[in-house]
Coordinates of C-alpha atoms in Angstrom, one line a residue:
X1173 CA 147.2 166.6 106.7
X1174 CA 147.0 170.0 108.5
X1175 CA 144.5 172.6 109.9
X1176 CA 146.4 174.8 107.8
X1177 CA 146.4 173.6 105.0
X1178 CA 142.7 174.1 105.2
X1179 CA 142.7 177.4 105.6
X1180 CA 145.4 177.8 102.7
X1181 CA 143.2 176.5 100.0
X1182 CA 141.0 179.8 98.4
X1183 CA 138.9 177.1 97.4
X1184 CA 137.0 175.7 100.3
X1185 CA 136.1 179.9 101.9
X1186 CA 137.2 178.6 105.7
X1187 CA 137.0 182.0 107.7
X1188 CA 139.9 181.8 110.7
X1189 CA 137.7 182.1 114.4
X1190 CA 139.6 180.8 117.1
X1191 CA 142.1 178.4 117.5
X1192 CA 144.8 180.3 115.7
X1193 CA 147.2 178.4 117.7
X1194 CA 146.2 174.5 117.3
X1195 CA 145.8 175.4 113.2
X1196 CA 148.9 172.4 113.5
X1197 CA 146.5 169.9 114.4
X1198 CA 146.2 166.3 112.0
X1199 CA 142.3 165.9 110.6
X1200 CA 142.3 162.1 109.6
X1201 CA 138.6 163.1 107.9
X1202 CA 136.0 164.7 108.0
X1203 CA 132.0 163.9 109.3
X1204 CA 128.8 166.5 108.3
X1205 CA 126.5 166.7 111.3
X1206 CA 123.1 168.8 113.4
X1207 CA 122.5 166.0 115.7
X1208 CA 123.1 167.9 118.8
X1209 CA 125.6 165.5 119.8
X1210 CA 127.4 163.5 117.9
X1211 CA 129.6 161.2 119.8
X1212 CA 128.6 157.9 118.7
X1213 CA 130.3 158.9 115.6
X1214 CA 133.5 160.0 116.0
X1215 CA 136.9 159.7 116.8
X1216 CA 139.0 162.2 117.6
X1217 CA 140.5 163.4 114.0
X1218 CA 138.0 164.4 111.9
X1219 CA 137.2 167.8 111.1
X1220 CA 133.4 168.6 112.5
X1221 CA 131.3 170.5 109.6
X1222 CA 127.5 171.5 110.4
X1223 CA 125.3 174.0 109.0
X1224 CA 124.3 174.4 113.0
X1225 CA 120.4 173.0 112.8
X1226 CA 121.1 171.8 116.3
X1227 CA 121.5 174.9 117.6
X1228 CA 117.7 176.4 118.8
X1229 CA 119.2 179.3 121.5
X1230 CA 122.9 180.7 122.5
X1231 CA 122.3 178.0 125.8
X1232 CA 123.0 174.7 123.4
X1233 CA 126.7 176.0 122.0
X1234 CA 128.5 174.6 125.6
X1235 CA 127.8 171.6 125.7
X1236 CA 127.4 170.8 121.3
X1237 CA 131.4 172.2 121.4
X1238 CA 132.2 170.3 124.4
X1239 CA 131.8 167.4 123.0
X1240 CA 133.2 167.1 120.1
X1241 CA 135.9 168.8 122.2
X1242 CA 135.9 166.1 124.4
X1243 CA 136.2 163.5 121.7
X1244 CA 139.7 165.0 119.9
X1245 CA 138.5 165.8 117.2
X1246 CA 140.2 168.1 115.1
X1247 CA 138.1 172.0 114.6
X1248 CA 134.8 172.7 113.9
X1249 CA 133.7 174.1 110.2
X1250 CA 130.2 176.2 110.9
X1251 CA 128.5 177.1 108.4
X1252 CA 127.0 180.9 106.7
X1253 CA 124.2 180.3 104.6
X1254 CA 121.3 179.4 108.3
X1255 CA 122.4 181.5 110.9
X1256 CA 124.8 184.7 108.6
X1257 CA 127.2 185.5 111.1
X1258 CA 128.1 183.1 113.6
X1259 CA 126.9 182.9 116.6
X1260 CA 129.3 184.7 119.7
X1261 CA 127.8 181.7 122.0
X1262 CA 129.3 179.8 119.5
X1263 CA 132.5 181.4 119.0
X1264 CA 133.8 181.9 122.8
X1265 CA 132.5 177.7 123.4
X1266 CA 134.8 177.2 120.9
X1267 CA 137.5 179.2 123.3
X1268 CA 137.3 178.4 126.2
X1269 CA 137.7 174.5 124.9
X1270 CA 141.0 175.2 122.6
X1271 CA 138.7 173.6 120.0
X1272 CA 139.5 175.5 116.1
X1273 CA 136.6 177.3 114.6
X1274 CA 136.6 178.4 110.5
X1275 CA 132.9 179.5 109.1
X1276 CA 132.6 178.2 106.4
X1277 CA 130.9 181.0 103.3
X1278 CA 127.6 180.3 101.6
X1279 CA 128.1 179.7 98.0
X1280 CA 130.9 177.1 99.3
X1281 CA 128.8 173.8 99.8
X1282 CA 130.3 171.6 102.8
X1283 CA 130.7 168.2 99.2
X1284 CA 133.7 170.6 97.9
X1285 CA 135.2 170.7 101.3
X1286 CA 134.4 167.2 101.4
X1287 CA 136.1 166.1 99.0
X1288 CA 139.3 168.1 99.3
X1289 CA 139.7 166.2 102.9
X1290 CA 139.5 162.9 100.9
X1291 CA 141.1 163.9 98.2
X1292 CA 144.4 164.8 100.9
X1293 CA 144.3 162.1 103.7
X1294 CA 143.8 158.8 101.4
X1295 CA 146.7 160.9 98.8
X1296 CA 148.6 158.5 96.5
X1297 CA 146.2 155.5 97.6
X1298 CA 144.4 152.6 95.9
X1299 CA 143.6 154.1 92.8
X1300 CA 140.8 151.8 91.9
X1301 CA 138.7 153.2 94.9
X1302 CA 139.7 156.9 95.7
X1303 CA 137.5 157.0 91.6
X1304 CA 134.8 155.5 93.8
X1305 CA 134.9 157.2 96.4
X1306 CA 135.1 161.0 94.9
X1307 CA 132.5 160.1 92.8
X1308 CA 130.3 158.3 95.2
X1309 CA 130.9 161.2 97.5
X1310 CA 130.1 164.0 94.7
X1311 CA 126.6 162.5 93.7
X1312 CA 125.9 161.2 98.4
X1313 CA 126.6 164.6 100.1
X1314 CA 124.6 166.8 97.3
X1315 CA 121.8 165.5 99.6
X1316 CA 118.8 162.7 99.1
X1317 CA 119.0 163.4 95.5
X1318 CA 121.8 161.8 95.4
X1319 CA 120.6 158.1 95.6
X1320 CA 122.0 157.1 99.1
X1321 CA 124.3 154.2 100.1
X1322 CA 122.7 152.9 96.2
X1323 CA 124.7 154.6 93.8
X1324 CA 128.3 153.6 96.5
X1325 CA 127.4 150.3 96.0
X1326 CA 127.0 150.2 92.3
X1327 CA 129.7 151.9 92.1
X1328 CA 131.7 149.5 93.7
X1329 CA 130.8 146.8 91.4
X1330 CA 130.8 148.3 88.1
X1331 CA 134.5 150.0 88.6
X1332 CA 135.6 147.2 91.5
X1333 CA 133.0 144.2 91.0
X1334 CA 133.6 143.8 94.4
X1335 CA 129.2 142.9 95.3
X1336 CA 127.9 144.8 98.4
X1337 CA 125.1 145.5 101.0
X1338 CA 124.3 147.8 104.1
X1339 CA 122.1 145.8 106.2
X1340 CA 121.5 146.4 109.9
X1341 CA 122.5 145.4 113.1
X1342 CA 120.1 141.9 113.0
X1343 CA 120.9 141.8 109.1
X1344 CA 118.0 143.3 107.2
X1345 CA 119.0 144.7 104.3
X1346 CA 118.7 148.5 104.4
X1347 CA 121.0 149.9 100.3
X1348 CA 122.0 147.1 98.4
X1349 CA 123.9 147.1 94.3
X1350 CA 121.1 147.0 92.1
X1351 CA 118.4 144.5 91.4
X1352 CA 120.6 142.1 93.5
X1353 CA 119.5 141.5 97.4
X1354 CA 120.6 139.5 99.4
X1355 CA 119.2 136.9 101.0
X1356 CA 117.0 137.1 104.9
X1357 CA 119.2 133.9 105.9
X1358 CA 121.7 135.3 104.9
X1359 CA 122.1 138.6 105.8
X1360 CA 121.2 137.2 109.9
X1361 CA 123.8 135.3 109.9
X1362 CA 126.4 138.0 108.6
X1363 CA 125.5 140.1 111.4
X1364 CA 125.4 137.2 113.5
X1365 CA 129.0 136.9 113.2
X1366 CA 129.9 140.7 112.7
X1367 CA 128.0 141.4 117.0
X1368 CA 129.4 138.2 117.2
X1369 CA 132.9 139.2 116.5
X1370 CA 132.4 143.1 117.8
X1371 CA 131.4 141.7 121.6
X1372 CA 135.0 140.2 122.1
X1373 CA 137.0 143.0 120.2
X1374 CA 138.1 142.3 117.7
X1375 CA 139.9 144.3 115.1
X1376 CA 138.0 144.3 111.8
X1377 CA 136.9 143.7 109.1
X1378 CA 135.3 140.1 110.2
X1379 CA 135.0 137.6 107.4
X1380 CA 132.5 135.5 107.7
X1381 CA 130.9 132.7 105.0
X1382 CA 128.2 131.8 104.8
X1383 CA 127.0 128.5 102.4
X1384 CA 130.9 128.5 101.1
X1385 CA 130.8 131.8 100.9
X1386 CA 133.2 134.1 101.4
X1387 CA 132.2 137.3 103.5
X1388 CA 133.8 140.6 104.4
X1389 CA 132.3 143.1 107.7
X1390 CA 133.0 146.8 108.0
X1391 CA 131.3 147.9 110.5
X1392 CA 130.0 151.9 109.6
X1393 CA 130.5 154.9 111.5
X1394 CA 133.3 157.3 110.9
X1395 CA 135.9 155.9 113.2
X1396 CA 138.0 154.9 110.3
X1397 CA 139.4 151.1 111.4
X1398 CA 136.5 150.6 113.1
X1399 CA 136.9 150.5 116.4
X1400 CA 135.3 152.7 118.9
X1401 CA 137.1 155.2 121.8
X1402 CA 138.7 153.3 124.7
X1403 CA 136.0 155.0 127.4
X1404 CA 132.7 153.4 125.3
X1405 CA 131.5 150.2 125.6
X1406 CA 130.6 148.2 122.9
X1407 CA 127.3 147.1 123.9
X1408 CA 126.2 151.0 123.9
X1409 CA 125.4 151.1 120.3
X1410 CA 126.3 147.2 118.5
X1411 CA 123.1 146.3 118.6
X1412 CA 122.8 149.7 116.9
X1413 CA 124.9 150.1 114.4
X1414 CA 124.5 149.1 110.1
X1415 CA 127.5 147.2 108.8
X1416 CA 129.6 146.9 105.1
X1417 CA 128.7 143.2 103.7
X1418 CA 131.3 143.0 101.4
X1419 CA 131.6 139.5 99.2
X1420 CA 135.3 139.2 99.4
X1421 CA 138.2 138.1 101.7
X1422 CA 139.4 141.2 102.2
X1423 CA 142.3 138.8 104.4
X1424 CA 145.1 140.0 101.7
X1425 CA 144.2 143.4 100.5
X1426 CA 146.5 145.9 100.7
X1427 CA 145.8 148.1 103.4
X1428 CA 145.7 151.5 101.0
X1429 CA 142.5 149.9 100.0
X1430 CA 141.1 148.2 102.7
X1431 CA 142.0 152.5 104.2
X1432 CA 139.7 153.4 101.5
X1433 CA 136.9 150.9 102.2
X1434 CA 136.9 152.5 105.7
X1435 CA 136.2 155.2 103.4
X1436 CA 132.8 154.3 102.2
X1437 CA 131.5 153.6 105.6
X1438 CA 132.2 157.3 106.8
X1439 CA 129.9 158.0 103.1
X1440 CA 127.2 155.4 105.0
X1441 CA 127.6 156.9 108.1
X1442 CA 126.1 160.6 106.2
X1443 CA 123.7 158.0 105.8
X1444 CA 122.9 157.0 108.9
X1445 CA 122.9 160.4 110.3
X1446 CA 120.3 161.8 108.0
X1447 CA 118.3 158.7 108.8
X1448 CA 118.7 159.7 113.2
X1449 CA 118.0 162.6 112.2
X1450 CA 115.1 162.6 110.7
X1451 CA 112.9 160.0 113.1
X1452 CA 113.9 162.4 115.7
X1453 CA 109.8 164.2 115.1
X1454 CA 108.2 160.3 115.3
X1455 CA 110.2 160.0 119.2
X1456 CA 108.8 162.9 120.1
X1457 CA 106.1 162.5 118.8
X1458 CA 105.4 159.2 121.1
X1459 CA 107.9 160.4 124.3
X1460 CA 104.7 162.9 124.2
X1461 CA 102.1 160.9 124.3
X1462 CA 103.7 158.5 126.3
X1463 CA 103.7 160.6 129.8
X1464 CA 100.7 161.9 128.5
X1465 CA 99.1 158.8 129.7
X1466 CA 101.2 157.9 131.9
X1467 CA 100.1 161.1 133.7
X1468 CA 96.5 160.5 133.3
X1469 CA 96.5 162.8 131.3
X1470 CA 92.1 162.9 129.7
X1471 CA 91.8 161.2 126.2
X1472 CA 90.6 164.2 124.7
X1473 CA 94.0 165.9 124.9
X1474 CA 95.7 161.8 124.4
X1475 CA 93.0 161.7 121.0
X1476 CA 94.4 165.6 120.6
X1477 CA 98.0 164.1 120.4
X1478 CA 97.1 161.3 118.7
X1479 CA 95.8 163.0 115.7
X1480 CA 98.7 165.2 116.0
X1481 CA 100.9 161.7 115.5
X1482 CA 98.5 159.7 112.8
X1483 CA 99.5 162.0 109.3
X1484 CA 103.2 161.9 110.5
X1485 CA 103.6 157.6 111.3
X1486 CA 100.2 157.0 108.4
X1487 CA 100.0 159.8 105.7
X1488 CA 96.9 159.7 103.4
X1489 CA 95.4 157.6 106.4
X1490 CA 91.3 158.5 105.8
X1491 CA 90.7 157.3 109.8
X1492 CA 91.4 157.8 112.8
X1493 CA 94.4 154.3 113.1
X1494 CA 93.9 151.2 115.3
X1495 CA 97.0 151.4 117.8
X1496 CA 99.5 148.8 119.5
X1497 CA 101.7 149.1 122.5
X1498 CA 105.4 146.9 122.4
X1499 CA 107.4 147.9 125.4
X1500 CA 111.4 145.8 125.0
X1501 CA 114.1 146.2 128.1
X1502 CA 118.0 145.2 127.3
X1503 CA 120.0 143.9 130.3
X1504 CA 123.5 143.5 131.1
X1505 CA 125.2 140.9 133.5
X1506 CA 128.0 140.9 134.8
X1507 CA 129.3 137.8 134.5
X1508 CA 128.3 135.6 137.5
X1509 CA 124.7 137.0 135.8
X1510 CA 123.8 139.8 138.5
X1511 CA 121.9 141.6 136.9
X1512 CA 123.1 145.0 137.8
X1513 CA 127.0 144.7 138.6
X1514 CA 129.9 143.5 137.4
X1515 CA 131.9 144.6 135.0
X1516 CA 132.2 143.5 131.5
X1517 CA 136.4 142.5 130.9
X1518 CA 138.5 145.2 129.8
X1519 CA 135.4 147.9 128.8
X1520 CA 135.3 148.9 132.6
X1521 CA 131.9 149.7 133.0
X1522 CA 129.6 147.5 134.1
X1523 CA 125.6 146.2 132.9
X1524 CA 124.4 148.7 135.0
X1525 CA 126.4 151.6 134.2
X1526 CA 125.0 151.3 130.7
X1527 CA 121.8 153.0 130.0
X1528 CA 119.6 151.2 128.5
X1529 CA 116.0 153.2 127.9
X1530 CA 118.1 154.8 124.4
X1531 CA 119.2 150.9 123.4
X1532 CA 116.0 149.7 124.1
X1533 CA 115.2 152.3 121.7
X1534 CA 117.4 152.1 118.6
X1535 CA 116.5 148.0 118.8
X1536 CA 112.6 148.0 119.6
X1537 CA 112.5 150.2 116.4
X1538 CA 114.8 148.2 113.8
X1539 CA 113.3 145.0 115.2
X1540 CA 109.2 147.1 113.9
X1541 CA 110.7 146.5 111.0
X1542 CA 108.9 144.1 107.8
X1543 CA 111.9 142.3 107.8
X1544 CA 110.6 141.8 104.2
X1545 CA 111.3 145.9 103.1
X1546 CA 114.4 147.2 102.2
X1547 CA 115.2 151.1 102.7
X1548 CA 116.6 153.3 104.8
X1549 CA 113.4 154.9 105.2
X1550 CA 111.1 152.0 106.0
X1551 CA 111.2 153.3 109.3
X1552 CA 109.2 155.8 109.1
X1553 CA 106.2 154.5 110.2
X1554 CA 107.7 153.6 113.4
X1555 CA 107.6 155.8 117.1
X1556 CA 109.9 154.5 120.3
X1557 CA 110.6 156.2 123.2
X1558 CA 112.3 155.9 126.3
X1559 CA 111.5 156.0 129.3
X1560 CA 113.8 154.2 132.9
X1561 CA 115.7 151.1 131.3
X1562 CA 113.0 151.2 128.6
X1563 CA 111.8 151.7 125.3
X1564 CA 107.6 151.9 124.7
X1565 CA 106.3 151.9 120.5
X1566 CA 103.5 153.3 119.9
X1567 CA 102.6 151.5 116.9
X1568 CA 99.8 152.5 114.7
X1569 CA 97.5 150.3 112.4
X1570 CA 95.2 150.9 109.8
X1571 CA 91.2 149.6 111.2
X1572 CA 91.8 146.3 112.5
X1573 CA 90.1 143.4 110.2
X1574 CA 89.0 140.1 110.5
X1575 CA 90.8 137.8 109.0
X1576 CA 88.8 136.1 105.7
X1577 CA 89.5 132.7 105.4
X1578 CA 90.1 130.9 101.5
X1579 CA 88.9 127.5 100.7
X1580 CA 90.4 125.8 102.6
X1581 CA 89.6 127.6 106.0
X1582 CA 93.0 128.7 106.5
X1583 CA 93.7 132.4 107.0
X1584 CA 94.3 134.7 104.7
X1585 CA 97.0 136.8 103.1
X1586 CA 96.5 140.5 101.3
X1587 CA 95.1 143.6 101.9
X1588 CA 92.3 141.9 104.7
X1589 CA 95.3 139.9 106.9
X1590 CA 95.5 141.1 109.9
X1591 CA 98.4 143.9 110.3
X1592 CA 98.1 143.2 114.4
X1593 CA 101.7 142.8 115.3
X1594 CA 102.1 139.3 116.6
X1595 CA 105.3 139.2 119.7
X1596 CA 106.0 135.5 117.9
X1597 CA 106.3 136.6 114.5
X1598 CA 108.3 140.0 115.8
X1599 CA 111.3 138.6 117.0
X1600 CA 111.6 134.8 114.7
X1601 CA 114.3 136.3 112.2
X1602 CA 116.0 138.6 114.6
X1603 CA 116.2 136.1 117.3
X1604 CA 119.7 134.5 115.8
X1605 CA 121.7 137.7 115.2
X1606 CA 121.1 139.2 118.2
X1607 CA 121.8 136.5 120.8
X1608 CA 124.6 136.7 118.8
X1609 CA 125.3 140.7 120.0
X1610 CA 123.8 139.5 123.6
X1611 CA 126.4 137.4 124.1
X1612 CA 126.7 135.9 127.6
X1613 CA 125.3 138.5 129.2
X1614 CA 122.9 140.6 127.9
X1615 CA 119.3 139.9 127.0
X1616 CA 115.8 141.3 125.9
X1617 CA 112.9 141.4 127.1
X1618 CA 109.7 142.3 124.3
X1619 CA 105.7 142.7 125.1
X1620 CA 103.3 143.4 122.4
X1621 CA 99.6 144.8 124.2
X1622 CA 96.8 143.9 121.7
X1623 CA 95.5 146.5 119.7
X1624 CA 93.0 149.3 120.7
X1625 CA 91.4 152.1 119.4
X1626 CA 90.7 154.5 121.2
X1627 CA 92.5 157.1 124.1
X1628 CA 91.0 155.3 127.0
X1629 CA 92.6 152.0 125.5
X1630 CA 95.8 153.1 125.7
X1631 CA 96.7 152.7 129.7
X1632 CA 95.4 149.2 129.7
X1633 CA 97.5 148.5 126.7
X1634 CA 100.3 150.1 127.8
X1635 CA 100.3 148.0 131.1
X1636 CA 99.4 145.1 129.4
X1637 CA 102.8 145.2 127.3
X1638 CA 105.0 145.6 130.7
X1639 CA 103.0 142.8 131.6
X1640 CA 103.8 141.0 129.1
X1641 CA 107.2 141.9 129.1
X1642 CA 107.5 140.6 132.1
X1643 CA 105.9 137.6 131.5
X1644 CA 108.4 137.1 128.8
X1645 CA 111.7 138.0 131.2
X1646 CA 110.4 134.7 133.5
X1647 CA 112.0 132.3 130.1
X1648 CA 114.8 131.2 129.6
X1649 CA 116.9 132.5 127.1
X1650 CA 118.3 135.6 125.5
X1651 CA 116.0 137.0 123.3
X1652 CA 111.7 136.5 124.2
X1653 CA 108.3 137.8 123.5
X1654 CA 105.1 137.5 125.4
X1655 CA 102.0 139.0 123.5
X1656 CA 98.8 140.2 124.9
X1657 CA 97.1 136.6 124.6
X1658 CA 99.4 135.5 127.6
X1659 CA 97.8 137.6 129.9
X1660 CA 96.0 137.6 132.8
X1661 CA 92.6 139.0 133.1
X1662 CA 93.0 142.2 135.3
X1663 CA 95.9 143.7 133.9
X1664 CA 93.3 144.3 131.1
X1665 CA 91.4 145.6 134.4
X1666 CA 93.7 147.9 136.4
X1667 CA 92.8 151.6 134.5
X1668 CA 89.5 150.8 134.6
X1669 CA 89.0 151.1 138.5
X1670 CA 87.2 153.1 139.8
X1671 CA 89.0 155.7 141.3
X1672 CA 88.4 156.1 144.7
X1673 CA 88.5 152.6 145.5
X1674 CA 91.5 152.7 143.5
X1675 CA 92.5 155.3 146.2
X1676 CA 91.5 152.4 149.4
X1677 CA 93.4 149.8 148.7
X1678 CA 97.2 151.3 147.7
X1679 CA 96.3 153.4 150.4
X1680 CA 96.0 150.6 153.0
X1681 CA 98.7 148.5 151.7
X1682 CA 100.8 151.1 151.0
X1683 CA 100.3 153.9 152.5
X1684 CA 101.9 152.3 156.6
X1685 CA 105.0 152.2 153.9
X1686 CA 105.6 155.2 152.8
X1687 CA 105.6 156.8 156.0
X1688 CA 108.1 154.9 156.8
X1689 CA 110.4 155.9 154.6
X1690 CA 109.7 158.5 154.6
X1691 CA 110.0 158.9 158.9
X1692 CA 113.9 156.2 158.2
X1693 CA 114.4 156.6 154.6
X1694 CA 114.1 153.8 154.7
X1695 CA 112.9 152.8 151.0
X1696 CA 110.8 150.2 151.6
X1697 CA 108.6 150.6 148.7
X1698 CA 111.1 150.2 145.5
X1699 CA 112.9 147.5 147.2
X1700 CA 108.7 146.5 147.1
X1701 CA 108.6 146.7 144.4
X1702 CA 112.2 145.2 143.1
X1703 CA 111.2 142.5 145.3
X1704 CA 108.5 141.5 142.9
X1705 CA 110.1 142.3 140.1
X1706 CA 112.4 139.7 140.5
X1707 CA 109.1 137.2 141.3
X1708 CA 110.4 137.1 144.7
X1709 CA 114.8 135.6 143.8
X1710 CA 116.1 136.9 147.5
X1711 CA 119.6 136.8 145.2
X1712 CA 119.0 138.6 141.3
X1713 CA 116.3 141.0 144.3
X1714 CA 120.3 141.7 146.3
X1715 CA 122.7 142.1 143.2
X1716 CA 120.0 144.8 141.6
X1717 CA 119.9 146.6 144.8
X1718 CA 122.8 146.0 145.5
X1719 CA 122.5 144.9 149.0
X1720 CA 124.1 141.8 150.5
X1721 CA 120.8 139.3 151.5
X1722 CA 120.6 138.9 155.4
X1723 CA 119.8 142.8 154.5
X1724 CA 117.0 142.6 152.0
X1725 CA 115.7 139.9 154.1
X1726 CA 115.8 142.9 157.0
X1727 CA 113.5 144.5 155.1
X1728 CA 111.5 142.6 153.5
X1729 CA 110.5 142.3 157.1
X1730 CA 110.3 145.5 158.3
X1731 CA 108.0 145.4 155.2
X1732 CA 105.5 142.5 155.9
X1733 CA 105.7 143.7 160.1
X1734 CA 103.8 147.7 159.2
X1735 CA 101.8 146.1 156.9
X1736 CA 100.3 141.8 158.7
X1737 CA 101.8 140.7 154.7
X1738 CA 103.4 137.8 153.8
X1739 CA 105.5 138.2 150.8
X1740 CA 106.8 134.2 150.8
X1741 CA 102.0 134.0 150.2
X1742 CA 101.0 134.6 146.3
X1743 CA 98.0 136.0 147.3
X1744 CA 99.4 138.9 149.2
X1745 CA 102.1 139.1 146.4
X1746 CA 99.7 139.8 144.2
X1747 CA 97.6 141.7 146.6
X1748 CA 100.5 144.9 147.0
X1749 CA 101.4 144.1 142.9
X1750 CA 98.3 145.6 142.1
X1751 CA 98.4 147.9 145.0
X1752 CA 101.7 149.5 143.5
X1753 CA 100.3 149.0 140.1
X1754 CA 97.3 151.3 140.6
X1755 CA 99.4 153.4 142.8

């Protein structure tokens, strides 16, 4: 259908604010969002509906509109209920990018527009499933009281006898029809099939058979057919997208039914948007605490921020919780195994060009959810920030009590069991599907700290988790983790070294290198950090720094000459490691 047809439909209450020359654009779908950057959910041709909650000031309009125009959306419809008149800065931004802009009268619900667009775009498509889509849209788009994804899954079951589940990328059940649950191993196997098929570029839906039962797997995105835009690398989202698993073989379904199932996935993507928007507060809290810890803020200031975070993450908790820190890193390599180079076939994007922090953040949020808990809100107590290429989770725990043994001396389960996170347990249920998504060019490494009960301990916990992750990175395998119990004790002591000792130690080793870098722009300090991070591997370090090995050898030789140390000796490596960590 055309934008012009929407404008001419009086019941929709649309008023054109700009873009009259673009009204012949085709509308292929509809998306409701208040995300500041909804690009990952856009494939082009959508009518975007927004309540303007993303806009804080006039400067926000230009980047928002630029993202929509770059994604090729058909038009933007802004509701008047939030701000009244549509801001002039939004009108001007749409005019600059030739994006048609409509105002939606406050008496018109977005659900009304969504229903109309879906009906028109669907046309004469299979009437059985169209009824399901329409009924569900009326329920879901009315807000949380509509019942969420479970409603459409119930309708698929009652109207079409189709059993379906919404799964996370690790196979955890997010929603299911009625009381029918998908067994955990089956969900993990289906997620693995889906991730492997997505990595190879196969077109959805993907067919999988588990325990003799056939399933069809649909990615949950607002993309019509499930294909990512050509300009994006599939690795940026493959480890975070939900999927719809239908207990049926869709290979012989008519195109009309397949199209309508894709419409169902777009409806569920609305719930995903809500989940991501609600997670923003927790992410911000984690980011604020992380910045305070990393900058050496006074413990009292960190404690005050933790008091703000605790009610959000553990509502109703009477006493201050213990905290654990979990650090994760996702790294991609090229076909030759180099950690930061080379382009993936057909992607046009090299491993070094993929922002690892956001990928690790989304993945860590999923990993930290108890796999036995279903529902999109089960991650409400998880706060994950990302800094550089790593993600850092601040996990609150109730007071850590020693486990009470049972009569046979075994560890007791129940209210008195140890609630702390353990590295090996975290990855047990997700290793198989994530390995499929990482394929031959990705690695996930994860480190877990011990529980701490005071702000003074957070800095040590962060360093502990980071060092544990490095221990995991030294192991073979696509998905590896290490815990605090595997660490040497010096990591725990670093944050408590007196400042004068810290300054003297680091100055003796690092000041000659810093002076040389300032005079010659030689980057000796970054070279030293990377060399140690690569465990002294010349080839891996050279690949990560995009240097020839001979150039790397020259830099390391200069480091040794300036400091009088020998980087082939374990003792000198350890001294440099400690100096860098304490600087």
